[in-house]
C-alpha cells in the first residue's frame, strides 16, 4: 500500500519551454502533497506544500510564478516548471500524505523526475 | 532549519553495526527516517513521535530523545541491502512539513 507514482521519470527540454510533472497517489487519498528539489549528493529541499483544493504554500526563496503547483484532486498534484532554464535542471521529487489517517505524518515519495534543461 | 546529521558517510563490512545521528536546534514533534538508493525515491523506514520511543524495522532501529532534540538510527548486523543514503526528517509541529538532514551515505561491503 501507500504507492505514489510520479511521471515522467526523466525529461529533457529546451530552454524557455514549460514542463509538467505529475504526482499521483495510487491507493490512498493524498490530502497533502509536498514538492522537493534535490541536487546531486545533497538533501531534499522542500519547495512547496499543497493541500487538496487549496493554493500551495511555497517555501522562502521559491518563485511561485516559476513553479506552478496544482492539487485539484485527492490523488493528483502537478508541478509545472514554466520557462525552464538550465539552472532549473535538478531532481524533483513529490511526496504525499493522508492527513485524515492515523498515519498522517508519514510521507510517501514518488520515484522522482530528473529534469535537464538544454 | 535543517537538522544536522552525522557522520556524512560510513563504510561497513557485512555484519557490522553503525549509528547515524540526527540533531536539531528546535524542539521536535517527530523524527522520520528514510533510505534512498541512487536514482530512486526515498523509502520510509520509521517515524518516532515525541515520547522517547524506540522503533524497529528489520534489524534497523531508532531512538528519539526529545529533551536533547536528537535521534539516532542503529544499523545492526548490516546487510548488503542496507547500502544507501539515510536521511532524517524532522517535524517541529504536527502539520506534516519535514526538514531533511544532509544525509549519511552508508556502504556495506561483502
PDB file of C-alpha atoms in Angstrom:
ATOM      1  CA  UNK A   1       0.000   0.000   0.000  1.00  0.00           C
ATOM      2  CA  UNK A   2       0.842   3.740   0.001  1.00  0.00           C
ATOM      3  CA  UNK A   3       2.201   3.960  -3.517  1.00  0.00           C
ATOM      4  CA  UNK A   4       2.983   7.279  -5.132  1.00  0.00           C
ATOM      5  CA  UNK A   5       3.528   7.401  -8.867  1.00  0.00           C
ATOM      6  CA  UNK A   6       5.488  10.240 -10.449  1.00  0.00           C
ATOM      7  CA  UNK A   7       5.782  10.943 -14.167  1.00  0.00           C
ATOM      8  CA  UNK A   8       7.791  11.451 -16.188  1.00  0.00           C
ATOM      9  CA  UNK A   9      10.893   9.905 -14.656  1.00  0.00           C
ATOM     10  CA  UNK A  10      13.127  11.894 -16.928  1.00  0.00           C
ATOM     11  CA  UNK A  11      12.603  14.879 -19.168  1.00  0.00           C
ATOM     12  CA  UNK A  12      14.953  16.844 -21.381  1.00  0.00           C
ATOM     13  CA  UNK A  13      13.702  20.155 -22.709  1.00  0.00           C
ATOM     14  CA  UNK A  14      14.908  23.279 -24.418  1.00  0.00           C
ATOM     15  CA  UNK A  15      15.414  26.492 -22.512  1.00  0.00           C
ATOM     16  CA  UNK A  16      12.250  28.581 -22.425  1.00  0.00           C
ATOM     17  CA  UNK A  17       9.782  25.709 -22.578  1.00  0.00           C
ATOM     18  CA  UNK A  18       7.479  24.581 -19.778  1.00  0.00           C
ATOM     19  CA  UNK A  19       7.476  21.149 -18.241  1.00  0.00           C
ATOM     20  CA  UNK A  20       4.706  19.477 -16.256  1.00  0.00           C
ATOM     21  CA  UNK A  21       5.391  16.772 -13.683  1.00  0.00           C
ATOM     22  CA  UNK A  22       2.572  14.635 -12.304  1.00  0.00           C
ATOM     23  CA  UNK A  23       2.360  13.031  -8.903  1.00  0.00           C
ATOM     24  CA  UNK A  24      -0.400  10.523  -8.160  1.00  0.00           C
ATOM     25  CA  UNK A  25      -1.318   8.593  -5.053  1.00  0.00           C
ATOM     26  CA  UNK A  26      -2.495   5.183  -6.245  1.00  0.00           C
ATOM     27  CA  UNK A  27      -4.068   3.589  -3.197  1.00  0.00           C
ATOM     28  CA  UNK A  28      -4.746   6.342  -0.701  1.00  0.00           C
ATOM     29  CA  UNK A  29      -6.108   9.842  -0.502  1.00  0.00           C
ATOM     30  CA  UNK A  30      -3.343  12.405  -0.646  1.00  0.00           C
ATOM     31  CA  UNK A  31      -4.783  15.268   1.329  1.00  0.00           C
ATOM     32  CA  UNK A  32      -1.372  16.898   1.384  1.00  0.00           C
ATOM     33  CA  UNK A  33       1.407  16.754  -1.182  1.00  0.00           C
ATOM     34  CA  UNK A  34       4.927  18.090  -0.970  1.00  0.00           C
ATOM     35  CA  UNK A  35       7.345  19.003  -3.723  1.00  0.00           C
ATOM     36  CA  UNK A  36      11.086  18.756  -3.184  1.00  0.00           C
ATOM     37  CA  UNK A  37      14.148  19.551  -5.185  1.00  0.00           C
ATOM     38  CA  UNK A  38      17.340  17.569  -4.784  1.00  0.00           C
ATOM     39  CA  UNK A  39      20.768  18.452  -6.144  1.00  0.00           C
ATOM     40  CA  UNK A  40      23.375  15.706  -6.641  1.00  0.00           C
ATOM     41  CA  UNK A  41      24.569  14.238  -3.357  1.00  0.00           C
ATOM     42  CA  UNK A  42      22.555  16.764  -1.387  1.00  0.00           C
ATOM     43  CA  UNK A  43      19.490  16.713   0.761  1.00  0.00           C
ATOM     44  CA  UNK A  44      15.870  17.164  -0.225  1.00  0.00           C
ATOM     45  CA  UNK A  45      14.879  20.813  -0.156  1.00  0.00           C
ATOM     46  CA  UNK A  46      11.196  21.458   0.344  1.00  0.00           C
ATOM     47  CA  UNK A  47       9.798  23.737  -2.338  1.00  0.00           C
ATOM     48  CA  UNK A  48       6.114  23.834  -1.500  1.00  0.00           C
ATOM     49  CA  UNK A  49       3.257  22.172   0.322  1.00  0.00           C
ATOM     50  CA  UNK A  50      -0.155  21.762  -1.230  1.00  0.00           C
ATOM     51  CA  UNK A  51      -3.441  20.719   0.299  1.00  0.00           C
ATOM     52  CA  UNK A  52      -6.188  19.378  -1.922  1.00  0.00           C
ATOM     53  CA  UNK A  53      -8.351  22.173  -3.243  1.00  0.00           C
ATOM     54  CA  UNK A  54      -6.177  24.957  -1.814  1.00  0.00           C
ATOM     55  CA  UNK A  55      -3.375  27.116  -3.101  1.00  0.00           C
ATOM     56  CA  UNK A  56       0.109  25.819  -2.473  1.00  0.00           C
ATOM     57  CA  UNK A  57       2.307  27.274   0.237  1.00  0.00           C
ATOM     58  CA  UNK A  58       5.784  27.998  -1.060  1.00  0.00           C
ATOM     59  CA  UNK A  59       8.998  27.972   0.935  1.00  0.00           C
ATOM     60  CA  UNK A  60      11.047  31.124   1.162  1.00  0.00           C
ATOM     61  CA  UNK A  61      13.052  31.755  -1.967  1.00  0.00           C
ATOM     62  CA  UNK A  62      10.889  29.576  -4.234  1.00  0.00           C
ATOM     63  CA  UNK A  63       9.277  31.531  -7.072  1.00  0.00           C
ATOM     64  CA  UNK A  64       5.606  30.674  -7.193  1.00  0.00           C
ATOM     65  CA  UNK A  65       5.237  32.009 -10.742  1.00  0.00           C
ATOM     66  CA  UNK A  66       8.090  29.811 -11.854  1.00  0.00           C
ATOM     67  CA  UNK A  67       6.953  26.614 -10.166  1.00  0.00           C
ATOM     68  CA  UNK A  68       3.196  26.305 -10.553  1.00  0.00           C
ATOM     69  CA  UNK A  69       1.566  23.713  -8.335  1.00  0.00           C
ATOM     70  CA  UNK A  70      -1.939  22.392  -8.727  1.00  0.00           C
ATOM     71  CA  UNK A  71      -3.591  19.933  -6.353  1.00  0.00           C
ATOM     72  CA  UNK A  72      -7.081  19.684  -7.722  1.00  0.00           C
ATOM     73  CA  UNK A  73      -7.961  16.202  -6.521  1.00  0.00           C
ATOM     74  CA  UNK A  74      -7.164  13.829  -3.679  1.00  0.00           C
ATOM     75  CA  UNK A  75      -4.987  11.720  -5.943  1.00  0.00           C
ATOM     76  CA  UNK A  76      -3.192  14.140  -8.221  1.00  0.00           C
ATOM     77  CA  UNK A  77      -0.837  17.067  -7.897  1.00  0.00           C
ATOM     78  CA  UNK A  78       1.148  18.663 -10.701  1.00  0.00           C
ATOM     79  CA  UNK A  79       4.253  20.806 -10.746  1.00  0.00           C
ATOM     80  CA  UNK A  80       4.809  22.931 -13.834  1.00  0.00           C
ATOM     81  CA  UNK A  81       8.220  24.465 -14.323  1.00  0.00           C
ATOM     82  CA  UNK A  82       7.496  27.476 -16.503  1.00  0.00           C
ATOM     83  CA  UNK A  83      10.011  28.912 -18.955  1.00  0.00           C
ATOM     84  CA  UNK A  84      12.641  26.467 -17.789  1.00  0.00           C
ATOM     85  CA  UNK A  85      16.297  27.463 -17.819  1.00  0.00           C
ATOM     86  CA  UNK A  86      19.455  25.388 -17.326  1.00  0.00           C
ATOM     87  CA  UNK A  87      19.639  26.384 -13.647  1.00  0.00           C
ATOM     88  CA  UNK A  88      16.272  24.641 -13.147  1.00  0.00           C
ATOM     89  CA  UNK A  89      17.883  21.323 -14.022  1.00  0.00           C
ATOM     90  CA  UNK A  90      17.533  19.114 -10.983  1.00  0.00           C
ATOM     91  CA  UNK A  91      15.854  16.075  -9.488  1.00  0.00           C
ATOM     92  CA  UNK A  92      12.295  16.885  -8.443  1.00  0.00           C
ATOM     93  CA  UNK A  93      10.511  14.553  -6.014  1.00  0.00           C
ATOM     94  CA  UNK A  94       6.960  14.627  -4.756  1.00  0.00           C
ATOM     95  CA  UNK A  95       5.580  13.057  -1.641  1.00  0.00           C
ATOM     96  CA  UNK A  96       2.085  12.575  -0.330  1.00  0.00           C
ATOM     97  CA  UNK A  97       0.423  12.050   2.996  1.00  0.00           C
ATOM     98  CA  UNK A  98      -3.100  11.370   4.119  1.00  0.00           C
ATOM     99  CA  UNK A  99      -3.768  13.857   6.901  1.00  0.00           C
ATOM    100  CA  UNK A 100      -7.081  12.178   7.674  1.00  0.00           C
ATOM    101  CA  UNK A 101      -5.495   8.862   8.604  1.00  0.00           C
ATOM    102  CA  UNK A 102      -3.820   7.787  11.866  1.00  0.00           C
ATOM    103  CA  UNK A 103      -0.558   7.679   9.864  1.00  0.00           C
ATOM    104  CA  UNK A 104      -0.987  11.302   8.870  1.00  0.00           C
ATOM    105  CA  UNK A 105       2.629  12.296   9.470  1.00  0.00           C
ATOM    106  CA  UNK A 106       4.170   9.763   7.120  1.00  0.00           C
ATOM    107  CA  UNK A 107       5.167  10.974   3.677  1.00  0.00           C
ATOM    108  CA  UNK A 108       5.326   8.516   0.810  1.00  0.00           C
ATOM    109  CA  UNK A 109       7.616   9.515  -2.004  1.00  0.00           C
ATOM    110  CA  UNK A 110       7.383   9.264  -5.747  1.00  0.00           C
ATOM    111  CA  UNK A 111      10.347   7.978  -7.740  1.00  0.00           C
ATOM    112  CA  UNK A 112      11.371  11.472  -8.812  1.00  0.00           C
ATOM    113  CA  UNK A 113      11.779  13.313 -12.095  1.00  0.00           C
ATOM    114  CA  UNK A 114      15.145  14.237 -13.468  1.00  0.00           C
ATOM    115  CA  UNK A 115      14.818  17.466 -15.414  1.00  0.00           C
ATOM    116  CA  UNK A 116      17.559  18.533 -17.787  1.00  0.00           C
ATOM    117  CA  UNK A 117      17.193  21.899 -19.483  1.00  0.00           C
ATOM    118  CA  UNK A 118      19.418  22.473 -22.508  1.00  0.00           C
TER     119      UNK A 118
ATOM    120  CA  UNK B   1      16.141  24.893   9.860  1.00  0.00           C
ATOM    121  CA  UNK B   2      17.881  21.770   8.636  1.00  0.00           C
ATOM    122  CA  UNK B   3      18.759  19.096  11.209  1.00  0.00           C
ATOM    123  CA  UNK B   4      22.403  18.091  11.435  1.00  0.00           C
ATOM    124  CA  UNK B   5      23.298  14.524  10.537  1.00  0.00           C
ATOM    125  CA  UNK B   6      26.494  12.681  11.336  1.00  0.00           C
ATOM    126  CA  UNK B   7      28.568  11.032  10.100  1.00  0.00           C
ATOM    127  CA  UNK B   8      28.495  12.112   6.449  1.00  0.00           C
ATOM    128  CA  UNK B   9      29.479   8.650   5.316  1.00  0.00           C
ATOM    129  CA  UNK B  10      30.263   5.251   6.738  1.00  0.00           C
ATOM    130  CA  UNK B  11      31.695   2.095   5.212  1.00  0.00           C
ATOM    131  CA  UNK B  12      30.832  -1.213   6.831  1.00  0.00           C
ATOM    132  CA  UNK B  13      31.529  -4.852   6.251  1.00  0.00           C
ATOM    133  CA  UNK B  14      28.523  -7.139   6.227  1.00  0.00           C
ATOM    134  CA  UNK B  15      27.520  -7.974   9.775  1.00  0.00           C
ATOM    135  CA  UNK B  16      28.964  -4.846  11.357  1.00  0.00           C
ATOM    136  CA  UNK B  17      26.965  -2.222  13.224  1.00  0.00           C
ATOM    137  CA  UNK B  18      26.684   1.530  12.718  1.00  0.00           C
ATOM    138  CA  UNK B  19      24.947   4.503  14.292  1.00  0.00           C
ATOM    139  CA  UNK B  20      23.687   7.584  12.483  1.00  0.00           C
ATOM    140  CA  UNK B  21      22.830  10.666  14.483  1.00  0.00           C
ATOM    141  CA  UNK B  22      20.403  13.488  13.791  1.00  0.00           C
ATOM    142  CA  UNK B  23      20.145  16.610  15.922  1.00  0.00           C
ATOM    143  CA  UNK B  24      18.042  19.726  15.770  1.00  0.00           C
ATOM    144  CA  UNK B  25      18.286  23.165  17.320  1.00  0.00           C
ATOM    145  CA  UNK B  26      14.487  23.307  17.586  1.00  0.00           C
ATOM    146  CA  UNK B  27      12.014  21.391  19.710  1.00  0.00           C
ATOM    147  CA  UNK B  28      10.778  18.430  17.720  1.00  0.00           C
ATOM    148  CA  UNK B  29       7.358  16.907  17.276  1.00  0.00           C
ATOM    149  CA  UNK B  30       8.665  13.878  15.425  1.00  0.00           C
ATOM    150  CA  UNK B  31      11.631  12.431  13.585  1.00  0.00           C
ATOM    151  CA  UNK B  32      11.356  10.409  10.383  1.00  0.00           C
ATOM    152  CA  UNK B  33      13.990   8.173   8.846  1.00  0.00           C
ATOM    153  CA  UNK B  34      14.242   7.389   5.144  1.00  0.00           C
ATOM    154  CA  UNK B  35      16.673   5.434   2.994  1.00  0.00           C
ATOM    155  CA  UNK B  36      17.364   6.429  -0.586  1.00  0.00           C
ATOM    156  CA  UNK B  37      19.229   4.330  -3.114  1.00  0.00           C
ATOM    157  CA  UNK B  38      20.907   6.003  -6.052  1.00  0.00           C
ATOM    158  CA  UNK B  39      18.399   7.343  -8.568  1.00  0.00           C
ATOM    159  CA  UNK B  40      15.410   6.111  -6.574  1.00  0.00           C
ATOM    160  CA  UNK B  41      12.812   7.631  -4.296  1.00  0.00           C
ATOM    161  CA  UNK B  42      13.401   7.795  -0.564  1.00  0.00           C
ATOM    162  CA  UNK B  43      11.781   4.871   1.225  1.00  0.00           C
ATOM    163  CA  UNK B  44      10.123   5.384   4.591  1.00  0.00           C
ATOM    164  CA  UNK B  45      11.767   3.407   7.404  1.00  0.00           C
ATOM    165  CA  UNK B  46      10.136   4.663  10.570  1.00  0.00           C
ATOM    166  CA  UNK B  47       8.704   7.596  12.446  1.00  0.00           C
ATOM    167  CA  UNK B  48       9.346   8.464  16.065  1.00  0.00           C
ATOM    168  CA  UNK B  49       6.948  10.746  17.860  1.00  0.00           C
ATOM    169  CA  UNK B  50       7.896  12.728  20.923  1.00  0.00           C
ATOM    170  CA  UNK B  51       7.806  10.500  23.963  1.00  0.00           C
ATOM    171  CA  UNK B  52      11.228   8.854  23.725  1.00  0.00           C
ATOM    172  CA  UNK B  53      10.160   5.839  21.709  1.00  0.00           C
ATOM    173  CA  UNK B  54      12.365   3.305  20.119  1.00  0.00           C
ATOM    174  CA  UNK B  55      11.199   1.651  16.947  1.00  0.00           C
ATOM    175  CA  UNK B  56      12.478  -1.054  14.681  1.00  0.00           C
ATOM    176  CA  UNK B  57      12.424  -2.097  11.059  1.00  0.00           C
ATOM    177  CA  UNK B  58      14.165  -5.423  10.358  1.00  0.00           C
ATOM    178  CA  UNK B  59      17.486  -5.006  12.168  1.00  0.00           C
ATOM    179  CA  UNK B  60      17.312  -1.254  11.920  1.00  0.00           C
ATOM    180  CA  UNK B  61      16.100   0.562  14.997  1.00  0.00           C
ATOM    181  CA  UNK B  62      15.970   4.148  16.166  1.00  0.00           C
ATOM    182  CA  UNK B  63      15.622   6.183  19.299  1.00  0.00           C
ATOM    183  CA  UNK B  64      14.389   9.701  19.946  1.00  0.00           C
ATOM    184  CA  UNK B  65      15.484  11.860  22.840  1.00  0.00           C
ATOM    185  CA  UNK B  66      13.112  14.806  22.703  1.00  0.00           C
ATOM    186  CA  UNK B  67      14.853  16.641  25.529  1.00  0.00           C
ATOM    187  CA  UNK B  68      18.088  16.674  23.599  1.00  0.00           C
ATOM    188  CA  UNK B  69      16.261  17.066  20.290  1.00  0.00           C
ATOM    189  CA  UNK B  70      18.220  14.153  18.918  1.00  0.00           C
ATOM    190  CA  UNK B  71      17.532  10.891  17.204  1.00  0.00           C
ATOM    191  CA  UNK B  72      19.815   8.000  16.403  1.00  0.00           C
ATOM    192  CA  UNK B  73      19.421   5.252  13.819  1.00  0.00           C
ATOM    193  CA  UNK B  74      21.042   1.911  14.604  1.00  0.00           C
ATOM    194  CA  UNK B  75      22.048  -0.449  11.819  1.00  0.00           C
ATOM    195  CA  UNK B  76      22.641  -3.832  13.428  1.00  0.00           C
ATOM    196  CA  UNK B  77      24.359  -6.774  11.715  1.00  0.00           C
ATOM    197  CA  UNK B  78      24.323  -4.817   8.470  1.00  0.00           C
ATOM    198  CA  UNK B  79      23.366  -6.459   5.208  1.00  0.00           C
ATOM    199  CA  UNK B  80      24.360  -5.510   1.666  1.00  0.00           C
ATOM    200  CA  UNK B  81      20.824  -4.233   1.124  1.00  0.00           C
ATOM    201  CA  UNK B  82      21.369  -1.581   3.794  1.00  0.00           C
ATOM    202  CA  UNK B  83      23.583   0.410   1.447  1.00  0.00           C
ATOM    203  CA  UNK B  84      22.147   3.772   0.506  1.00  0.00           C
ATOM    204  CA  UNK B  85      21.825   7.288   1.816  1.00  0.00           C
ATOM    205  CA  UNK B  86      19.920   7.687   5.043  1.00  0.00           C
ATOM    206  CA  UNK B  87      18.062  10.898   5.713  1.00  0.00           C
ATOM    207  CA  UNK B  88      16.431  12.068   8.872  1.00  0.00           C
ATOM    208  CA  UNK B  89      13.464  14.386   8.515  1.00  0.00           C
ATOM    209  CA  UNK B  90      12.258  16.467  11.418  1.00  0.00           C
ATOM    210  CA  UNK B  91       8.888  17.976  12.202  1.00  0.00           C
ATOM    211  CA  UNK B  92       8.587  20.878  14.613  1.00  0.00           C
ATOM    212  CA  UNK B  93       4.807  20.746  14.685  1.00  0.00           C
ATOM    213  CA  UNK B  94       2.090  18.322  13.673  1.00  0.00           C
ATOM    214  CA  UNK B  95       1.386  19.880  10.268  1.00  0.00           C
ATOM    215  CA  UNK B  96       3.480  17.404   8.398  1.00  0.00           C
ATOM    216  CA  UNK B  97       6.255  19.589   6.963  1.00  0.00           C
ATOM    217  CA  UNK B  98       9.668  17.929   7.120  1.00  0.00           C
ATOM    218  CA  UNK B  99      13.130  19.437   7.113  1.00  0.00           C
ATOM    219  CA  UNK B 100      15.688  16.901   5.956  1.00  0.00           C
ATOM    220  CA  UNK B 101      19.253  16.485   7.081  1.00  0.00           C
ATOM    221  CA  UNK B 102      22.103  16.365   4.583  1.00  0.00           C
ATOM    222  CA  UNK B 103      22.105  12.586   4.576  1.00  0.00           C
ATOM    223  CA  UNK B 104      24.519   9.838   5.596  1.00  0.00           C
ATOM    224  CA  UNK B 105      25.894   7.621   2.858  1.00  0.00           C
ATOM    225  CA  UNK B 106      26.196   4.017   4.010  1.00  0.00           C
ATOM    226  CA  UNK B 107      28.193   1.497   2.016  1.00  0.00           C
ATOM    227  CA  UNK B 108      28.069  -2.132   3.111  1.00  0.00           C
ATOM    228  CA  UNK B 109      30.718  -4.345   1.557  1.00  0.00           C
ATOM    229  CA  UNK B 110      30.888  -8.146   1.413  1.00  0.00           C
TER     230      UNK B 110
END
